[in-house]
Coordinates of C-alpha atoms in Angstrom, one line a residue:
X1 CA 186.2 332.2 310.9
X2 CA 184.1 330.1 312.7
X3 CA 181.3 332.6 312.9
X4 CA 180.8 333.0 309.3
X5 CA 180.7 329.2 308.4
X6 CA 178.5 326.4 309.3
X7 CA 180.8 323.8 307.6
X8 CA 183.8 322.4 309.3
X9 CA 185.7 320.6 306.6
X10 CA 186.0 320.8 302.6
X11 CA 186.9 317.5 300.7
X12 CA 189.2 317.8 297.7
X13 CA 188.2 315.9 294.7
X14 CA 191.6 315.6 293.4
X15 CA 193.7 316.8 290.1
X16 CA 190.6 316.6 287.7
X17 CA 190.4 313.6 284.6
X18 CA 192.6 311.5 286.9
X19 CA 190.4 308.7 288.3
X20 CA 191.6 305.4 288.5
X21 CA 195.4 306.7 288.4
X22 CA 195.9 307.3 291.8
X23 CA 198.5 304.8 292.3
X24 CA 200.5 306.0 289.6
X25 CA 200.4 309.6 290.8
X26 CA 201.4 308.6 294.1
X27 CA 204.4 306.8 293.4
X28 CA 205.6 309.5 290.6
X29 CA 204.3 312.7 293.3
X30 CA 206.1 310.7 295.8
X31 CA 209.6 310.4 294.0
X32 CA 209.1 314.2 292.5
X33 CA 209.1 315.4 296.1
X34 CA 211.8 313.4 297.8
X35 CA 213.8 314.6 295.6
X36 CA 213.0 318.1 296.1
X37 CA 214.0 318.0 299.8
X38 CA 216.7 316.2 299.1
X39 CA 218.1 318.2 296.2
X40 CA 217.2 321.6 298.0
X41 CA 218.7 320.1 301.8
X42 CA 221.8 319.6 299.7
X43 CA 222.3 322.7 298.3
X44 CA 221.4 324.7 301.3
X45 CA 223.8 322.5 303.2
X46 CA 226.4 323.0 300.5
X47 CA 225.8 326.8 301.1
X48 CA 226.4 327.1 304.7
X49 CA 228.7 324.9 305.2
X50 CA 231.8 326.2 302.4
X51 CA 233.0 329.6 303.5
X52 CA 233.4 330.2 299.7
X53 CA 230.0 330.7 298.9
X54 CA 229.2 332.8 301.9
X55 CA 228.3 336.0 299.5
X56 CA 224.9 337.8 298.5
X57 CA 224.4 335.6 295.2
X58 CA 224.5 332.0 297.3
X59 CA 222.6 333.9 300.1
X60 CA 220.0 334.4 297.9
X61 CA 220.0 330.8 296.7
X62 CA 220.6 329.8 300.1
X63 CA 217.0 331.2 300.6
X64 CA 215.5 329.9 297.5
X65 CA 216.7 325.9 298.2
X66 CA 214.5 326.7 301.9
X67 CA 211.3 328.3 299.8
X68 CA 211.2 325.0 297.6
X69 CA 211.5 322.9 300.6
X70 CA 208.7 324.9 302.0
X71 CA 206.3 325.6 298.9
X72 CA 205.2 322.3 297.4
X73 CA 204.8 320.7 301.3
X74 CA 202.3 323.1 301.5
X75 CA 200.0 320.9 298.9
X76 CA 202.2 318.0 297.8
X77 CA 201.7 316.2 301.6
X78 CA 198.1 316.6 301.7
X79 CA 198.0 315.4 297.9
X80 CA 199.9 312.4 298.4
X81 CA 197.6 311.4 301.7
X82 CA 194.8 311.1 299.8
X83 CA 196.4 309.6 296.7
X84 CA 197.1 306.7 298.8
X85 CA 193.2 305.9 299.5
X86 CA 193.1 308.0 302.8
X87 CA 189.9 310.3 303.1
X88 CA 190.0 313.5 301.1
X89 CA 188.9 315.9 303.7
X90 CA 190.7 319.2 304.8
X91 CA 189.5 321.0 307.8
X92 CA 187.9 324.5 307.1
X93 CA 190.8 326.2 309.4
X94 CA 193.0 323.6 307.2
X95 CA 191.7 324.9 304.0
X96 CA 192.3 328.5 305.1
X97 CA 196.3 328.0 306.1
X98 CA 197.0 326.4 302.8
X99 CA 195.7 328.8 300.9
X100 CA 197.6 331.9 303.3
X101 CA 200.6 329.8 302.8
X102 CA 201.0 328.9 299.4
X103 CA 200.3 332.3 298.2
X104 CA 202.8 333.8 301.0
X105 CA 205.7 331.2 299.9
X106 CA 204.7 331.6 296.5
X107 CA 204.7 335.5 296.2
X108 CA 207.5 335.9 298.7
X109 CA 209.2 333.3 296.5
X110 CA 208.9 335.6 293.5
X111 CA 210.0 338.3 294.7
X112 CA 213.4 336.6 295.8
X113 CA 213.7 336.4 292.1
X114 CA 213.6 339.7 291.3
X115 CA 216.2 340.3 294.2
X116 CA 218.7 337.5 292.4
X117 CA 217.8 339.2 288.9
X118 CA 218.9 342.5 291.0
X119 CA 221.8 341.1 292.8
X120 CA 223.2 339.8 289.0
X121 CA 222.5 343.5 287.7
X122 CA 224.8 344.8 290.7
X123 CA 227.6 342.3 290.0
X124 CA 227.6 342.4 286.1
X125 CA 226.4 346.2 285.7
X126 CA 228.7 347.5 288.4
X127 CA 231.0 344.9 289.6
X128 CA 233.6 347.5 291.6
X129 CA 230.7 348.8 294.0
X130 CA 229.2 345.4 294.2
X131 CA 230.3 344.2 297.9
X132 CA 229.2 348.1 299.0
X133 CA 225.7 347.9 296.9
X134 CA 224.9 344.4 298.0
X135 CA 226.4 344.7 301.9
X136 CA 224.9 342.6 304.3
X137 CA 222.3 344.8 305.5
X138 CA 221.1 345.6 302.6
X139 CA 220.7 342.0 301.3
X140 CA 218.3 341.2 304.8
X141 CA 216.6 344.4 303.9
X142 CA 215.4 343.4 300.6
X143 CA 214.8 339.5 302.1
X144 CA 212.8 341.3 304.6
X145 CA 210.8 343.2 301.9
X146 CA 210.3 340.6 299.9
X147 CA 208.6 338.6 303.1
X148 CA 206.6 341.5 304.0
X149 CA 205.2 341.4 300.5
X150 CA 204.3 337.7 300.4
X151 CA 202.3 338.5 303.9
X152 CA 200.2 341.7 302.8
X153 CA 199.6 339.7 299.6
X154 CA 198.4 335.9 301.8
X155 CA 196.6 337.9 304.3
X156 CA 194.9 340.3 302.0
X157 CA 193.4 336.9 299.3
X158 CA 192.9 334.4 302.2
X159 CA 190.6 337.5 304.2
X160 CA 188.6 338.4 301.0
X161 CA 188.4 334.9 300.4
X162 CA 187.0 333.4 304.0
X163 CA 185.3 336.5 305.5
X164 CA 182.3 334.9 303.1
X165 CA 180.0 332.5 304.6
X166 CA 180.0 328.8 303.2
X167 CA 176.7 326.9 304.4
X168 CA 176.3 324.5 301.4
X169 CA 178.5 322.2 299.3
X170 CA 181.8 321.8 300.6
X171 CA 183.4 319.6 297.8
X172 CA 186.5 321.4 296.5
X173 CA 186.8 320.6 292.4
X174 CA 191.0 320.6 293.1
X175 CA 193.8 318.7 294.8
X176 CA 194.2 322.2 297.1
X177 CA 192.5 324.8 298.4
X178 CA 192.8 327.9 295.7
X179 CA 191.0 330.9 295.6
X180 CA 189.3 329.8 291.9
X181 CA 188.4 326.6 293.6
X182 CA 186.6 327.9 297.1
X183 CA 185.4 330.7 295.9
X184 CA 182.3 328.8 293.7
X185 CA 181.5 327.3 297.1
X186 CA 180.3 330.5 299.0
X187 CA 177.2 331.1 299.9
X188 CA 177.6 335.1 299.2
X189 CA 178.3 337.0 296.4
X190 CA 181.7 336.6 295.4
X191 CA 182.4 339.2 292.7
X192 CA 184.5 341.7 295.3
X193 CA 186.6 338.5 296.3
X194 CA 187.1 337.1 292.7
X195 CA 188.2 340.9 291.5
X196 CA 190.6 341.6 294.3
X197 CA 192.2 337.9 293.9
X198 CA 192.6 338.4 290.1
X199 CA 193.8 341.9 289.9
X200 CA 196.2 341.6 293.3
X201 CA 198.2 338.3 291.8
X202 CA 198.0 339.8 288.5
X203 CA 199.6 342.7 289.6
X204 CA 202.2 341.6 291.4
X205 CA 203.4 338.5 289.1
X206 CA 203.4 341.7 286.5
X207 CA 205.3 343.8 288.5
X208 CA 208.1 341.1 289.3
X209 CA 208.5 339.8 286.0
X210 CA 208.6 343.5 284.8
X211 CA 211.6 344.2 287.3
X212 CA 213.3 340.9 286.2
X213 CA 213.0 342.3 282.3
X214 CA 214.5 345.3 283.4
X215 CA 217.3 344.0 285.5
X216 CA 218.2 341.3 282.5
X217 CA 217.8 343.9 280.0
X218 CA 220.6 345.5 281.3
X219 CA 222.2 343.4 282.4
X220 CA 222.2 341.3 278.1
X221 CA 223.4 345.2 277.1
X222 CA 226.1 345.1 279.9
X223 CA 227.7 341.7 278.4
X224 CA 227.6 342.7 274.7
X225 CA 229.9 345.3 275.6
X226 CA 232.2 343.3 276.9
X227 CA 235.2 342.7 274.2
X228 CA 236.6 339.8 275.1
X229 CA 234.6 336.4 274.2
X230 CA 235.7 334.6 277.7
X231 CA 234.6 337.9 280.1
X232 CA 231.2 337.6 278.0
X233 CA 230.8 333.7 278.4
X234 CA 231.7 334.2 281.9
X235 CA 229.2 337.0 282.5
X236 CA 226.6 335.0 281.2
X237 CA 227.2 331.6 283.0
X238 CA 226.6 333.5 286.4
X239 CA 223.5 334.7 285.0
X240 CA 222.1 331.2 283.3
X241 CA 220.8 329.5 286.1
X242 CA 219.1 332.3 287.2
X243 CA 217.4 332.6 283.9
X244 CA 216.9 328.6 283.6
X245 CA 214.7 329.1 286.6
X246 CA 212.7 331.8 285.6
X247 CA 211.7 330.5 282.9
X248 CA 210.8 327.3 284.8
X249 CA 208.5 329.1 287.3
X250 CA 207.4 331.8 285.1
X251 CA 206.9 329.8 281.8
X252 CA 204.0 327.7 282.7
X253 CA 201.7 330.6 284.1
X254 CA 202.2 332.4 281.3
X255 CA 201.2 329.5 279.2
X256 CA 198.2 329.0 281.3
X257 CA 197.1 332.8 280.8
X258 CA 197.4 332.8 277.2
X259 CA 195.1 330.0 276.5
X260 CA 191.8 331.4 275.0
X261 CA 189.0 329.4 277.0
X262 CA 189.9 327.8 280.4
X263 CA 191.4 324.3 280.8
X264 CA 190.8 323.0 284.4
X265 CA 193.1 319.5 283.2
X266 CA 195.6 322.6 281.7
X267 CA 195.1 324.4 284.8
X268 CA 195.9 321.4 286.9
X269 CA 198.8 320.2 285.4
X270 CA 200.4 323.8 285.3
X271 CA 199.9 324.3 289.0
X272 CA 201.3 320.5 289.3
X273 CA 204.5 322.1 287.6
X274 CA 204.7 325.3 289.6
X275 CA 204.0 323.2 292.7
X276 CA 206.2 320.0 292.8
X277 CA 208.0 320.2 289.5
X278 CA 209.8 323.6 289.4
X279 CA 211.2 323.7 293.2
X280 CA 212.9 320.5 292.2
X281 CA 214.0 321.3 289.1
X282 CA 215.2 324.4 290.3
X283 CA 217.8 322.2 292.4
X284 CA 219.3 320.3 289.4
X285 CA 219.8 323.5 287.7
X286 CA 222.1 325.3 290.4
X287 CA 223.8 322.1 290.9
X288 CA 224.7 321.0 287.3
X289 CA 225.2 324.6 285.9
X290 CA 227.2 325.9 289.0
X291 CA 230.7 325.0 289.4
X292 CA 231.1 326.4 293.3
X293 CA 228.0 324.6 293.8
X294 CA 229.1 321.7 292.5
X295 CA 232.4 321.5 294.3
X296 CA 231.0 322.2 297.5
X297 CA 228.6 319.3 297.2
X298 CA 231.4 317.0 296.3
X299 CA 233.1 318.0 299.4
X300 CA 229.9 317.8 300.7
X301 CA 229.1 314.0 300.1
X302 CA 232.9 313.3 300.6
X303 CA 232.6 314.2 304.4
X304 CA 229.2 312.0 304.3
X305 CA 230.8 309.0 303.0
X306 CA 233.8 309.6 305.4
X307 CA 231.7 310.1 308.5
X308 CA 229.3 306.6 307.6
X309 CA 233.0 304.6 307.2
X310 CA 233.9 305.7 310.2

C-alpha cells in the first residue's frame, strides 16, 4: 500500500453536527459498549458452560454474542480515544484494517443470520429430521461459509478501495474509515471503486435478507398450521428473538436507503446504531426473551457470587 500513497495517516473528524458534545458522547459510547462486552461475555459464557444449550440454535448464538464483541471494537475504541480529547489521527495501514474488518465482521455477521433464520426453518419446518439436517458438520460448514463470504467481500472493497493513490487531503469527514468517506479523498478516479462498493454490499445485504424472507415465510405458514394455540405460541417464541434482532440490524439500513436525498447526520446516527447500539441490544433480547438463556445465566451469576464468598 505504501507505494501508491504519499500520506501516512488520515484524521477523523468525528460523527458530523456534534461539536462541543464530546463529553457527552464519551460517557454515553462508553457505557453503550461495556455493556455490550459484558452482555455478549455473559451469554457466550452461559452457552458453553450449560450442557443444555449445547445444540445448533445456541451454537449459532454462541457465534453471534463473539461477532458483537468483535464488531463495534472495530470503531467504537478508536471513537471513544478521540472523544476524550486525544488526537484524531489513524494510521493509513490503520485506516485500511478497519475498513477490511468492519465489512468482514459485518457481512460475515449477516450471513450468520440467515443461517439462524435457516436453522429455525429446519426445526419448525421439519422438526423429526432436525438433529440429522443440522448435524454438527454441517452447522461448521455453513459457519465456515458464512466466514468465507465476509472475507471475499472485505478483501474485494478494501482492494478497490486503497489500490487508489491518496497524495492530498487526508481529513476523513467520519468517526471511521468507510468506503463513502475515503473514497472523496483519492487522488484517482473513483467511479470503478464507488460502483463495485455500492453494487457488492447491495447485493449481498439483498441476497441475505431475501433468504431470511424466505426461510420466515415458511416458516409464519408452518405455524398457522399448527392447531393447537400453545404448539403455535411455542413455535413462535423460538423464533422471536431471532426476528427482534433482525429487525434491529436490518431496520436502520433500510431506513437510511429509503431516504430521498442523503443525510450525513442520518447516516451517522444509523451507523452509530448498527455499530454500538444493535450488538448490545442484540444481548438483552436473547437474555430477556429466552428462558434456557435465562436459567443458564442465573446459574451462571450463582456460581460467581459463590466463588467471590468463598
Amino acid at each position: 500500500m505504501r507505494n501508491h500513497t504519499e500520506l501516512n495517516e488520515f484524521i477523523l473528524l468525528g460523527i458530523p453536527q456534534t461539536e462541543g458534545l464530546e463529553t457527552v458522547l464519551f460517557v454515553v459510547f462508553s457505557f453503550i459498549y461495556l455493556s455490550t462486552l459484558l452482555g455478549n461475555s455473559l451469554i457466550f459464557t452461559a452457552i458453553v458452560s450449560s450442557s443444555a444449550l449445547h445444540t445448533p440454535m445456541y451454537f449459532f448464538l454462541g457465534l453471534l454474542s463473539i461477532f458483537d464483541i468483535l464488531f463495534p471494537s472495530v470503531t467504537c475504541p478508536k471513537m471513544l480515544f478521540y472523544l476524550s480529547g486525544q488526537r484524531q489521527a489513524i494510521s493509513y495501514k490503520g485506516c485500511a484494517a478497519q475498513l477490511f474488518f468492519y465489512h468482514f465482521l459485518g457481512s460475515t455477521e449477516g450471513c450468520l443470520y440467515s443461517v439462524m433464520a435457516y436453522d429455525r426453518f429446519v426445526a419448525i419446518c421439519h422438526p423429526l429430521r432436525y438433529m440429522l439436517v443440522m448435524r454438527p458438520g454441517v452447522c461448521v460448514g455453513l459457519v465456515m461459509a458464512a466466514w468465507l463470504v465476509g472475507c471475499l467481500q472485505a478483501t474485494i472493497l478494501t482492494s478497490f478501495t486503497f489500490q487508489l493513490t491518496y497524495c492530498g487531503p487526508n481529513q476523513v469527514d467520519y468517526f471511521f474509515c468507510d468506503i463513502p468517506a475515503v473514497l472523496p479523498l483519492a487522488c484517482a478516479d473513483t467511479s470503478l471503486a464507488q460502483k463495485v462498493g455500492s453494487s457488492n454490499v447491495g447485493f449481498l445485504a439483498l441476497m441475505l435478507f431475501f433468504s431470511i424472507c424466505v426461510s420466515y415465510t415458511r416458516i409464519g405458514i408452518a405455524i398457522l398450521r399448527i392447531r393447537s394455540a400453545k404448539g403455535r405460541q411455542k413455535a413462535f417464541s423460538t423464533c422471536s428473538a431471532h426476528l427482534t434482532a433482525i429487525l434491529c440490524a436490518y431496520g436502520p439500513v433500510i431506513i437510511i436507503y429509503l431516504q430521498p436525498t442523503p443525510n450525513p447526520l442520518l447516516g451517522a446516527v444509523v451507523q452509530i446504531l448498527n455499530n454500538v447500539v444493535s450488538p448490545m441490544l442484540n444481548s438483552l433480547i436473547y437474555s430477556l426473551r429466552n428462558k434456557e438463556v435465562k436459567r443458564s445465566l442465573k446459574k451462571v451469576f450463582h456460581n460467581i457470587v459463590f466463588t467471590a464468598v468463598e
